[in-house]
Tab-separated table of C-alpha atoms and ligand atoms in Angstrom:
chain	number	residue	atom	x	y	z
K	1	MET	CA	85.917	105.972	96.496
K	2	ARG	CA	83.853	107.809	93.896
K	3	VAL	CA	85.944	110.553	92.312
K	4	THR	CA	85.033	113.114	89.662
K	5	MET	CA	87.669	115.067	87.773
K	6	ILE	CA	86.557	118.377	86.260
K	7	GLY	CA	88.871	119.048	83.312
K	8	SER	CA	90.454	116.176	81.358
K	9	GLY	CA	93.649	117.818	80.115
K	10	TYR	CA	97.242	116.862	80.983
K	11	VAL	CA	96.573	116.947	84.735
K	12	GLY	CA	92.936	115.824	84.908
K	13	LEU	CA	93.411	112.873	82.581
K	14	VAL	CA	96.640	111.636	84.170
K	15	SER	CA	95.405	112.023	87.756
K	16	GLY	CA	92.022	110.538	86.863
K	17	ALA	CA	93.620	107.484	85.255
K	18	CYS	CA	96.040	107.057	88.181
K	19	PHE	CA	93.288	107.320	90.823
K	20	ALA	CA	91.321	104.709	88.843
K	21	ASP	CA	94.418	102.537	88.818
K	22	PHE	CA	94.543	102.768	92.635
K	23	GLY	CA	91.069	101.187	92.593
K	24	HIS	CA	88.849	104.275	92.866
K	25	GLU	CA	85.853	104.784	90.602
K	26	VAL	CA	86.664	107.826	88.454
K	27	ILE	CA	84.648	109.933	86.031
K	28	CYS	CA	86.598	112.493	83.965
K	29	VAL	CA	84.522	115.444	82.764
K	30	ASP	CA	85.359	118.027	80.123
K	31	LEU	CA	83.490	120.829	78.358
K	32	ASP	CA	85.264	119.915	75.135
K	33	ALA	CA	82.877	117.423	73.528
K	34	GLY	CA	85.486	116.497	70.877
K	35	LYS	CA	87.985	115.516	73.567
K	36	ILE	CA	85.415	113.378	75.409
K	37	ALA	CA	84.242	111.721	72.193
K	38	ALA	CA	87.877	110.864	71.338
K	39	LEU	CA	88.462	109.438	74.826
K	40	ASN	CA	85.298	107.359	74.517
K	41	ARG	CA	86.638	105.956	71.225
K	42	GLY	CA	89.829	104.986	73.050
K	43	GLU	CA	91.921	107.820	71.559
K	44	ILE	CA	94.173	109.829	73.882
K	45	PRO	CA	94.116	113.514	72.921
K	46	ILE	CA	97.654	114.215	74.221
K	47	PHE	CA	101.022	112.479	73.961
K	48	GLU	CA	102.130	111.215	77.363
K	49	PRO	CA	104.173	108.006	77.609
K	50	GLY	CA	102.189	105.077	79.068
K	51	LEU	CA	98.907	106.987	79.295
K	52	ASP	CA	97.145	105.063	76.511
K	53	GLU	CA	97.636	101.672	78.227
K	54	LEU	CA	96.763	103.055	81.666
K	55	VAL	CA	93.534	104.598	80.377
K	56	ALA	CA	92.606	101.512	78.335
K	57	SER	CA	93.115	99.052	81.186
K	58	ASN	CA	91.120	101.115	83.682
K	59	VAL	CA	88.297	101.703	81.198
K	60	ARG	CA	88.206	97.915	80.613
K	61	ALA	CA	88.077	97.326	84.361
K	62	GLY	CA	85.059	99.657	84.552
K	63	ARG	CA	86.768	102.108	86.911
K	64	LEU	CA	87.293	104.997	84.479
K	65	SER	CA	84.797	106.782	82.239
K	66	PHE	CA	84.464	110.065	80.356
K	67	THR	CA	81.563	112.457	79.988
K	68	THR	CA	80.526	116.031	79.275
K	69	GLU	CA	77.685	115.724	81.839
K	70	LEU	CA	79.087	117.503	84.870
K	71	ALA	CA	75.970	117.490	87.070
K	72	ALA	CA	75.269	113.770	86.806
K	73	SER	CA	78.905	112.868	87.484
K	74	VAL	CA	79.198	115.116	90.548
K	75	ARG	CA	75.972	114.121	92.322
K	76	HIS	CA	77.302	110.888	93.858
K	77	ALA	CA	80.985	111.779	94.081
K	78	GLU	CA	82.788	111.817	97.438
K	79	ALA	CA	85.625	113.920	96.002
K	80	VAL	CA	85.441	116.334	93.074
K	81	PHE	CA	88.747	117.598	91.692
K	82	ILE	CA	88.961	120.864	89.780
K	83	ALA	CA	91.759	120.396	87.216
K	84	VAL	CA	90.893	123.075	84.672
K	85	GLY	CA	93.382	125.482	83.091
K	86	THR	CA	94.633	128.632	84.828
K	87	PRO	CA	96.460	130.405	81.979
K	88	SER	CA	97.961	133.894	82.198
K	89	ARG	CA	95.259	136.534	81.972
K	90	ARG	CA	95.647	138.657	78.873
K	91	GLY	CA	97.023	142.061	79.702
K	92	ASP	CA	98.196	141.772	83.284
K	93	GLY	CA	99.762	138.329	83.780
K	94	HIS	CA	97.576	137.340	86.743
K	95	ALA	CA	96.231	133.775	86.656
K	96	ASP	CA	92.918	133.671	84.783
K	97	LEU	CA	90.573	132.043	87.291
K	98	SER	CA	87.431	132.171	85.165
K	99	TYR	CA	87.510	128.397	84.444
K	100	VAL	CA	88.015	127.574	88.125
K	101	HIS	CA	85.193	129.866	89.220
K	102	GLN	CA	82.859	128.455	86.565
K	103	ALA	CA	83.691	124.919	87.666
K	104	ALA	CA	83.000	125.900	91.305
K	105	ARG	CA	79.544	127.237	90.351
K	106	ASP	CA	78.732	124.132	88.286
K	107	VAL	CA	79.912	121.774	91.021
K	108	ALA	CA	78.011	123.650	93.753
K	109	ALA	CA	74.763	123.302	91.822
K	110	ALA	CA	75.246	119.543	91.467
K	111	ILE	CA	76.573	118.169	94.779
K	112	GLY	CA	74.502	115.645	96.723
K	113	GLY	CA	75.777	114.596	100.164
K	114	PHE	CA	79.037	115.648	101.859
K	115	THR	CA	81.521	116.372	99.049
K	116	VAL	CA	85.169	117.289	99.205
K	117	VAL	CA	85.955	119.781	96.437
K	118	VAL	CA	89.662	119.704	95.690
K	119	THR	CA	91.480	122.383	93.723
K	120	LYS	CA	94.215	120.640	91.765
K	121	SER	CA	94.688	123.474	89.283
K	122	THR	CA	97.561	125.792	90.172
K	123	VAL	CA	95.804	128.767	91.746
K	124	PRO	CA	96.906	131.947	93.522
K	125	VAL	CA	96.822	132.043	97.279
K	126	GLY	CA	93.299	132.811	98.489
K	127	THR	CA	91.542	131.062	95.572
K	128	GLY	CA	90.265	128.317	97.886
K	129	ASP	CA	88.514	130.998	99.966
K	130	GLU	CA	86.914	132.405	96.804
K	131	VAL	CA	85.843	128.938	95.571
K	132	GLU	CA	84.257	128.335	98.971
K	133	ARG	CA	82.482	131.701	98.838
K	134	ILE	CA	81.147	131.052	95.320
K	135	MET	CA	79.933	127.599	96.297
K	136	ARG	CA	78.339	128.808	99.548
K	137	GLU	CA	76.522	131.568	97.669
K	138	ALA	CA	75.152	129.062	95.160
K	139	ARG	CA	74.321	126.417	97.784
K	140	PRO	CA	73.813	127.903	101.248
K	141	ASP	CA	72.560	124.457	102.317
K	142	GLY	CA	75.423	122.471	100.686
K	143	ASP	CA	77.536	120.065	102.752
K	144	PHE	CA	81.042	120.415	101.334
K	145	ALA	CA	84.661	121.265	102.156
K	146	VAL	CA	87.086	123.026	99.801
K	147	VAL	CA	90.635	121.625	99.850
K	148	SER	CA	93.845	122.590	98.059
K	149	ASN	CA	95.914	119.745	96.571
K	150	PRO	CA	98.396	121.150	94.051
K	151	GLU	CA	99.828	118.834	91.427
K	152	PHE	CA	103.577	118.457	90.911
K	153	LEU	CA	103.689	115.995	87.997
K	154	ARG	CA	105.962	116.721	85.035
K	155	GLU	CA	104.700	116.216	81.505
K	156	GLY	CA	106.665	113.423	79.859
K	157	ALA	CA	107.010	111.546	83.169
K	158	ALA	CA	103.540	112.299	84.493
K	159	ILE	CA	102.392	108.810	85.464
K	160	ALA	CA	105.567	107.942	87.361
K	161	ASP	CA	105.454	111.343	89.071
K	162	PHE	CA	101.834	110.885	90.103
K	163	LYS	CA	102.409	107.355	91.385
K	164	ARG	CA	105.744	108.035	93.053
K	165	PRO	CA	105.584	111.661	94.136
K	166	ASP	CA	108.236	113.261	96.341
K	167	ARG	CA	105.347	114.530	98.480
K	168	ILE	CA	101.600	115.091	98.434
K	169	VAL	CA	100.560	118.512	99.703
K	170	ILE	CA	97.057	118.864	101.085
K	171	GLY	CA	95.695	122.161	102.344
K	172	THR	CA	92.756	121.698	104.671
K	173	GLU	CA	91.883	122.122	108.311
K	174	ASP	CA	88.587	120.242	108.037
K	175	PRO	CA	88.832	116.822	109.747
K	176	ARG	CA	86.197	115.198	107.491
K	177	ALA	CA	87.983	116.395	104.356
K	178	ARG	CA	91.307	115.216	105.760
K	179	LYS	CA	89.905	111.690	106.184
K	180	VAL	CA	88.657	111.609	102.579
K	181	MET	CA	92.020	112.845	101.267
K	182	GLU	CA	93.911	110.250	103.329
K	183	GLU	CA	91.688	107.520	101.953
K	184	LEU	CA	92.167	108.711	98.356
K	185	TYR	CA	95.937	108.768	98.616
K	186	ARG	CA	96.283	105.729	100.926
K	187	PRO	CA	97.843	103.544	98.186
K	188	LEU	CA	100.625	106.128	97.869
K	189	TYR	CA	101.504	106.844	101.435
K	190	LEU	CA	101.634	103.133	102.150
K	191	ASN	CA	104.604	103.382	99.742
K	192	ALA	CA	105.966	106.165	101.948
K	193	ALA	CA	105.178	109.271	99.897
K	194	PRO	CA	104.892	111.900	102.629
K	195	LEU	CA	101.448	113.427	102.970
K	196	LEU	CA	101.966	117.018	104.046
K	197	PHE	CA	98.889	118.619	105.606
K	198	THR	CA	98.908	122.407	105.808
K	199	ALA	CA	96.479	125.300	105.943
K	200	ARG	CA	94.820	125.895	102.563
K	201	ARG	CA	96.623	129.152	101.768
K	202	THR	CA	99.977	127.617	102.640
K	203	SER	CA	99.333	124.722	100.288
K	204	GLU	CA	98.418	127.103	97.459
K	205	LEU	CA	101.632	129.036	97.973
K	206	ILE	CA	103.807	125.894	98.147
K	207	LYS	CA	103.006	125.146	94.498
K	208	TYR	CA	104.024	128.603	93.257
K	209	ALA	CA	107.082	128.752	95.486
K	210	ALA	CA	108.234	125.356	94.162
K	211	ASN	CA	107.858	126.360	90.512
K	212	ALA	CA	109.465	129.768	91.060
K	213	TYR	CA	112.410	128.119	92.823
K	214	LEU	CA	112.934	125.624	89.997
K	215	ALA	CA	112.651	128.382	87.375
K	216	THR	CA	115.236	130.355	89.359
K	217	LYS	CA	117.634	127.422	89.399
K	218	ILE	CA	117.396	127.044	85.615
K	219	THR	CA	117.817	130.768	85.060
K	220	PHE	CA	120.798	130.870	87.389
K	221	ILE	CA	122.676	128.187	85.463
K	222	ASN	CA	121.701	129.843	82.162
K	223	GLU	CA	123.372	133.072	83.264
K	224	ILE	CA	126.408	131.152	84.511
K	225	ALA	CA	126.513	129.524	81.044
K	226	ASP	CA	126.723	132.961	79.408
K	227	LEU	CA	129.590	133.851	81.716
K	228	CYS	CA	131.312	130.536	80.909
K	229	GLU	CA	131.248	131.486	77.225
K	230	GLN	CA	132.950	134.791	78.011
K	231	VAL	CA	135.654	133.392	80.278
K	232	GLY	CA	136.405	130.077	78.579
K	233	ALA	CA	134.828	127.772	81.184
K	234	ASN	CA	132.507	124.783	80.722
K	235	VAL	CA	129.005	125.083	82.206
K	236	GLN	CA	128.376	121.333	82.352
K	237	GLU	CA	131.426	120.904	84.545
K	238	VAL	CA	130.450	123.912	86.649
K	239	ALA	CA	126.946	122.408	87.075
K	240	ARG	CA	128.407	119.071	88.117
K	241	GLY	CA	130.863	120.776	90.405
K	242	ILE	CA	128.153	122.654	92.265
K	243	GLY	CA	125.437	119.993	91.928
K	244	LEU	CA	127.466	117.407	93.837
K	245	ASP	CA	127.028	119.617	96.882
K	246	ASN	CA	123.942	118.101	98.552
K	247	ARG	CA	122.755	121.521	99.610
K	248	ILE	CA	122.489	122.472	95.936
K	249	GLY	CA	121.676	119.174	94.168
K	250	GLY	CA	122.378	118.362	90.528
K	251	LYS	CA	118.850	118.590	89.111
K	252	PHE	CA	117.586	121.575	87.115
K	253	LEU	CA	121.137	122.687	86.389
K	254	HIS	CA	121.094	122.038	82.638
K	255	ALA	CA	121.826	125.222	80.756
K	256	GLY	CA	119.614	125.752	77.720
K	257	PRO	CA	117.503	128.184	75.719
K	258	GLY	CA	115.363	129.303	78.690
K	259	TYR	CA	112.441	127.608	80.406
K	260	GLY	CA	109.065	127.293	78.687
K	261	GLY	CA	106.067	125.031	79.000
K	262	SER	CA	102.595	125.169	80.413
K	263	CYS	CA	103.632	125.981	83.988
K	264	PHE	CA	106.841	127.915	84.745
K	265	PRO	CA	106.197	131.000	82.574
K	266	LYS	CA	102.615	131.554	83.746
K	267	ASP	CA	103.260	130.541	87.358
K	268	THR	CA	106.316	132.757	87.872
K	269	LEU	CA	104.373	135.657	86.377
K	270	ALA	CA	101.269	135.021	88.513
K	271	LEU	CA	103.346	134.738	91.701
K	272	MET	CA	105.178	137.951	90.840
K	273	LYS	CA	101.822	139.731	90.346
K	274	THR	CA	100.338	138.424	93.595
K	275	ALA	CA	103.440	139.520	95.497
K	276	GLN	CA	103.313	143.008	93.948
K	277	ASP	CA	99.618	143.339	94.823
K	278	MET	CA	100.419	142.373	98.407
K	279	ALA	CA	103.182	145.025	98.550
K	280	SER	CA	105.669	142.226	99.171
K	281	PRO	CA	107.465	142.071	95.828
K	282	LEU	CA	109.622	139.065	94.964
K	283	ARG	CA	112.598	140.755	93.329
K	284	ILE	CA	114.368	137.496	92.531
K	285	VAL	CA	111.330	136.102	90.710
K	286	GLU	CA	110.867	139.394	88.828
K	287	THR	CA	114.447	139.150	87.601
K	288	VAL	CA	114.076	135.488	86.650
K	289	VAL	CA	111.022	136.326	84.525
K	290	ALA	CA	112.821	139.188	82.769
K	291	VAL	CA	116.054	137.253	82.174
K	292	ASN	CA	114.177	134.249	80.785
K	293	ASP	CA	112.071	136.387	78.431
K	294	GLN	CA	115.148	137.938	76.885
K	295	ARG	CA	116.989	134.658	76.610
K	296	LYS	CA	114.845	133.077	73.902
K	297	ARG	CA	115.480	135.821	71.366
K	298	ALA	CA	119.131	135.868	72.421
K	299	MET	CA	119.246	132.243	71.230
K	300	ALA	CA	118.107	133.388	67.797
K	301	ARG	CA	120.945	135.950	67.775
K	302	LYS	CA	123.352	133.128	68.551
K	303	VAL	CA	122.112	131.257	65.470
K	304	VAL	CA	122.435	134.367	63.305
K	305	ALA	CA	126.013	134.879	64.521
K	306	ALA	CA	126.861	131.236	63.761
K	307	CYS	CA	125.539	131.789	60.236
K	308	GLY	CA	128.041	134.585	59.612
K	309	GLY	CA	125.869	137.490	60.802
K	310	SER	CA	122.838	137.022	58.562
K	311	VAL	CA	120.219	134.336	57.969
K	312	ARG	CA	118.359	136.184	55.208
K	313	GLY	CA	117.426	133.667	52.516
K	314	LYS	CA	119.136	130.858	54.420
K	315	ARG	CA	117.521	127.523	55.157
K	316	ILE	CA	117.687	126.684	58.865
K	317	ALA	CA	116.810	123.189	60.101
K	318	VAL	CA	115.223	123.048	63.559
K	319	LEU	CA	115.114	119.735	65.416
K	320	GLY	CA	112.607	119.738	68.276
K	321	LEU	CA	109.598	122.021	68.771
K	322	ALA	CA	107.903	120.820	71.989
K	323	PHE	CA	108.947	122.663	75.131
K	324	LYS	CA	110.637	119.487	76.325
K	325	PRO	CA	111.019	115.872	75.174
K	326	ASN	CA	108.289	113.236	75.606
K	327	THR	CA	105.411	115.651	75.247
K	328	ASP	CA	103.500	117.242	72.378
K	329	ASP	CA	102.870	120.368	74.464
K	330	MET	CA	103.824	123.574	72.653
K	331	ARG	CA	102.697	126.037	75.338
K	332	GLU	CA	105.409	128.728	75.702
K	333	ALA	CA	107.944	126.470	73.958
K	334	PRO	CA	111.276	128.277	73.392
K	335	SER	CA	111.064	127.098	69.757
K	336	LEU	CA	108.205	129.576	69.185
K	337	ALA	CA	110.243	132.662	70.086
K	338	ILE	CA	113.437	131.370	68.441
K	339	ILE	CA	111.740	130.463	65.155
K	340	THR	CA	109.757	133.711	65.061
K	341	ALA	CA	112.958	135.747	65.555
K	342	LEU	CA	114.744	133.766	62.822
K	343	THR	CA	111.842	134.173	60.378
K	344	ASP	CA	111.769	137.904	61.218
K	345	ALA	CA	115.431	137.957	60.214
K	346	GLY	CA	114.599	136.427	56.835
K	347	ALA	CA	115.396	132.722	57.425
K	348	GLN	CA	113.436	129.842	55.899
K	349	ILE	CA	112.735	127.312	58.617
K	350	VAL	CA	112.261	123.575	58.184
K	351	ALA	CA	111.365	121.791	61.405
K	352	TYR	CA	110.867	118.290	62.693
K	353	ASP	CA	109.537	117.027	66.021
K	354	PRO	CA	108.544	113.419	66.748
K	355	GLU	CA	105.241	114.329	68.479
K	356	SER	CA	104.404	118.028	68.474
K	357	MET	CA	104.107	118.957	64.794
K	358	ASP	CA	100.294	118.780	64.847
K	359	SER	CA	100.131	121.153	67.810
K	360	ALA	CA	102.858	123.359	66.276
K	361	ARG	CA	101.268	123.877	62.829
K	362	PRO	CA	98.585	126.373	63.901
K	363	LEU	CA	101.150	128.313	65.966
K	364	LEU	CA	103.871	128.317	63.306
K	365	PRO	CA	101.950	128.190	60.027
K	366	GLU	CA	104.650	129.907	57.951
K	367	ILE	CA	107.391	127.280	58.320
K	368	ALA	CA	107.949	123.944	56.553
K	369	TYR	CA	107.692	120.593	58.352
K	370	ALA	CA	109.825	117.574	57.493
K	371	PRO	CA	108.785	113.914	57.810
K	372	ASP	CA	111.939	112.935	59.747
K	373	ALA	CA	115.170	114.330	61.185
K	374	TYR	CA	117.396	113.678	58.163
K	375	ALA	CA	114.874	115.089	55.670
K	376	CYS	CA	114.783	118.191	57.856
K	377	LEU	CA	118.542	118.748	57.462
K	378	GLU	CA	118.675	118.267	53.710
K	379	GLY	CA	120.308	121.278	52.084
K	380	ALA	CA	120.182	123.409	55.249
K	381	ASP	CA	122.723	126.132	55.976
K	382	ALA	CA	122.636	125.292	59.675
K	383	LEU	CA	121.071	122.876	62.140
K	384	VAL	CA	119.612	124.127	65.433
K	385	ILE	CA	118.768	121.559	68.125
K	386	VAL	CA	116.003	123.043	70.294
K	387	THR	CA	114.454	120.045	72.128
K	388	GLU	CA	116.555	117.155	73.421
K	389	TRP	CA	114.478	114.181	72.248
K	390	ASN	CA	116.398	110.924	72.684
K	391	ALA	CA	116.088	110.349	68.931
K	392	PHE	CA	118.291	113.436	68.369
K	393	ARG	CA	121.024	112.352	70.787
K	394	ALA	CA	122.432	109.660	68.543
K	395	LEU	CA	122.089	111.010	65.017
K	396	ASP	CA	124.334	109.421	62.387
K	397	LEU	CA	126.806	112.306	62.214
K	398	ASP	CA	128.180	111.308	58.803
K	399	ARG	CA	124.646	111.451	57.428
K	400	VAL	CA	124.072	114.783	59.156
K	401	LYS	CA	127.222	116.239	57.622
K	402	ALA	CA	126.392	114.926	54.171
K	403	ALA	CA	122.836	116.293	54.321
K	404	LEU	CA	123.717	119.810	55.478
K	405	LYS	CA	124.809	122.377	52.898
K	406	ARG	CA	127.175	123.826	55.518
K	407	PRO	CA	128.206	121.767	58.573
K	408	VAL	CA	127.012	124.319	61.135
K	409	VAL	CA	125.359	122.917	64.283
K	410	ILE	CA	123.962	125.063	67.091
K	411	ASP	CA	123.109	122.729	69.950
K	412	LEU	CA	120.927	124.628	72.446
K	413	ARG	CA	120.621	121.541	74.701
K	414	ASN	CA	124.267	120.460	74.917
K	415	ILE	CA	123.561	116.933	73.732
K	416	TYR	CA	126.796	116.562	71.737
K	417	ARG	CA	130.426	116.903	72.750
K	418	SER	CA	132.192	119.915	71.289
K	419	SER	CA	135.534	118.117	70.908
K	420	GLU	CA	133.983	115.262	68.919
K	421	MET	CA	131.868	117.524	66.754
K	422	ARG	CA	134.808	119.747	65.887
K	423	GLN	CA	136.985	116.720	65.159
K	424	ARG	CA	134.362	115.562	62.679
K	425	GLY	CA	134.550	118.893	60.905
K	426	PHE	CA	131.411	120.592	62.213
K	427	GLU	CA	131.281	124.246	63.131
K	428	TYR	CA	129.720	123.478	66.475
K	429	LEU	CA	128.275	125.904	69.026
K	430	ASN	CA	126.476	124.986	72.224
K	431	ILE	CA	125.522	126.656	75.493
K	432	GLY	CA	128.092	127.704	78.051
K	433	ASN	CA	131.082	126.132	76.419
K	434	ALA	CA	133.598	128.460	74.813
Z	1	NAD	N1	100.480	120.461	82.602
Z	1	NAD	C1	101.222	120.235	83.673
Z	1	NAD	O1	102.320	119.650	83.601
Z	1	NAD	C2	100.764	120.697	85.042
Z	1	NAD	C3	101.455	120.269	86.181
Z	1	NAD	C4	101.023	120.680	87.432
Z	1	NAD	C5	99.920	121.529	87.531
Z	1	NAD	N2	99.272	121.967	86.422
Z	1	NAD	C6	98.094	122.835	86.577
Z	1	NAD	O2	96.917	122.060	86.374
Z	1	NAD	C7	95.902	122.852	85.740
Z	1	NAD	C8	95.442	122.175	84.451
Z	1	NAD	O3	96.535	122.134	83.552
Z	1	NAD	P1	96.518	121.247	82.219
Z	1	NAD	O4	97.869	121.335	81.620
Z	1	NAD	O5	95.946	119.908	82.535
Z	1	NAD	O6	95.458	122.085	81.343
Z	1	NAD	P2	94.737	121.661	79.993
Z	1	NAD	O7	94.447	122.911	79.283
Z	1	NAD	O8	95.478	120.554	79.332
Z	1	NAD	O9	93.337	121.015	80.503
Z	1	NAD	C9	92.299	121.737	81.081
Z	1	NAD	C10	90.970	121.114	80.614
Z	1	NAD	O10	89.890	121.656	81.381
Z	1	NAD	C11	88.751	121.750	80.551
Z	1	NAD	N3	87.786	122.660	81.184
Z	1	NAD	C12	87.877	123.990	81.374
Z	1	NAD	N4	86.808	124.458	82.056
Z	1	NAD	C13	86.022	123.382	82.328
Z	1	NAD	C14	84.769	123.198	83.011
Z	1	NAD	N5	84.120	124.230	83.579
Z	1	NAD	N6	84.257	121.959	83.081
Z	1	NAD	C15	84.902	120.924	82.521
Z	1	NAD	N7	86.091	121.019	81.862
Z	1	NAD	C16	86.645	122.239	81.777
Z	1	NAD	C17	89.330	122.215	79.233
Z	1	NAD	O11	88.441	121.939	78.160
Z	1	NAD	C18	90.631	121.401	79.151
Z	1	NAD	O12	90.432	120.164	78.480
Z	1	NAD	C19	96.527	124.237	85.543
Z	1	NAD	O13	96.188	125.052	86.629
Z	1	NAD	C20	98.011	123.948	85.550
Z	1	NAD	O14	98.752	125.055	85.980
Z	1	NAD	C21	99.658	121.544	85.173
């Protein structure tokens, strides 16, 4: 099938490359000429494991190409995906739909024959109706159907998630659109990924409900971790103890510094706003948002306490900046709030991250960046582990101890064992473990 992807960011580029890999003919479009020029030179603008080879092999096979020319790429497409950003709107926290609406107008002007327009961006319930209205206004004669198909991939494991999803949710009641969507995803449901067809509004809400539920699970275990610290219990054992119950499940029960990233913060906020507007407030989600916001600065207070009550003039080493391992994405990373609070308190920060330092520099211009993990620790009064990259899980602890001025380690991801760290002479603090 001929597929056009509007927006070539984390979602557009990964889904475009995966659809090409299924055998479809895919054109990825972006407004950002620099991004398209880089892709045409064979450079991948983001860090996502396996994406460079996937893109290269499909470009070589002639199934994947990149352009800034939206109209020409849409004219012959059977399916056009909208995968542009939907960030939080400044001021009120609603999803900013200006990119989606602009894409809808541009697509409407360009379609040829029957075209299925698929919203892959995460959008508030009712956005499909608005996209349809905008398109109909621009092209009263146009033959098209607007479908919702939210994306559930995780950065860092995006290709595997796209190719082996737990489910594919498709919101449409149009039989012609349903056929096109079945054909697009046929390679996946032959491998038994359930294709769940729903009404469009239901599909839009499934995405937000899923993210809000996962954010709630993380926030729940984070609060249990705080209680563990007060009562002398161990949160990892509590998580295992509850997670083995199939009704609960063990995933998303890792206590840490609070969720961040490009999705959970903005999606929980947008869902909360929609629910308030509909006079059907989601009290649990409101609480999750508030608890998570406070948690990041609370992590900075934990570091200050571990440093004897003050970090003024102290050198603090931070390992990990990205919001999670295996990505260079810094959007809403907990490191941003933690580092800002520590700098406010007078600390000098030296940081290292294997992939995200280029994206971090403009956001954290006042801190120093080290070329590797051990250089980062040199002469530091304390080490704070913020992102659990594999490379940080097996540090040479003798080298760590020798490099630090004081052997203080605050492990916000629980990647070391307290007993071992204390035995080796570290002052070691982690999350939810008295
Ligand atoms: N990042 C994730 O892990 C993830 C997972 C699931 C869903 N989502 C959702 O997918 C959507 C996209 O997220 P992302 O992380 O890929 O965003 P992103 O910012 O990485 O990419 C969006 C791209 O769209 C381009 N763009 C904007 N308007 C355009 C237009 N009119 N025409 C062409 N290109 C345009 C931008 O230049 C940018 O390159 C969001 O709604 C997000 O919530 C993201």
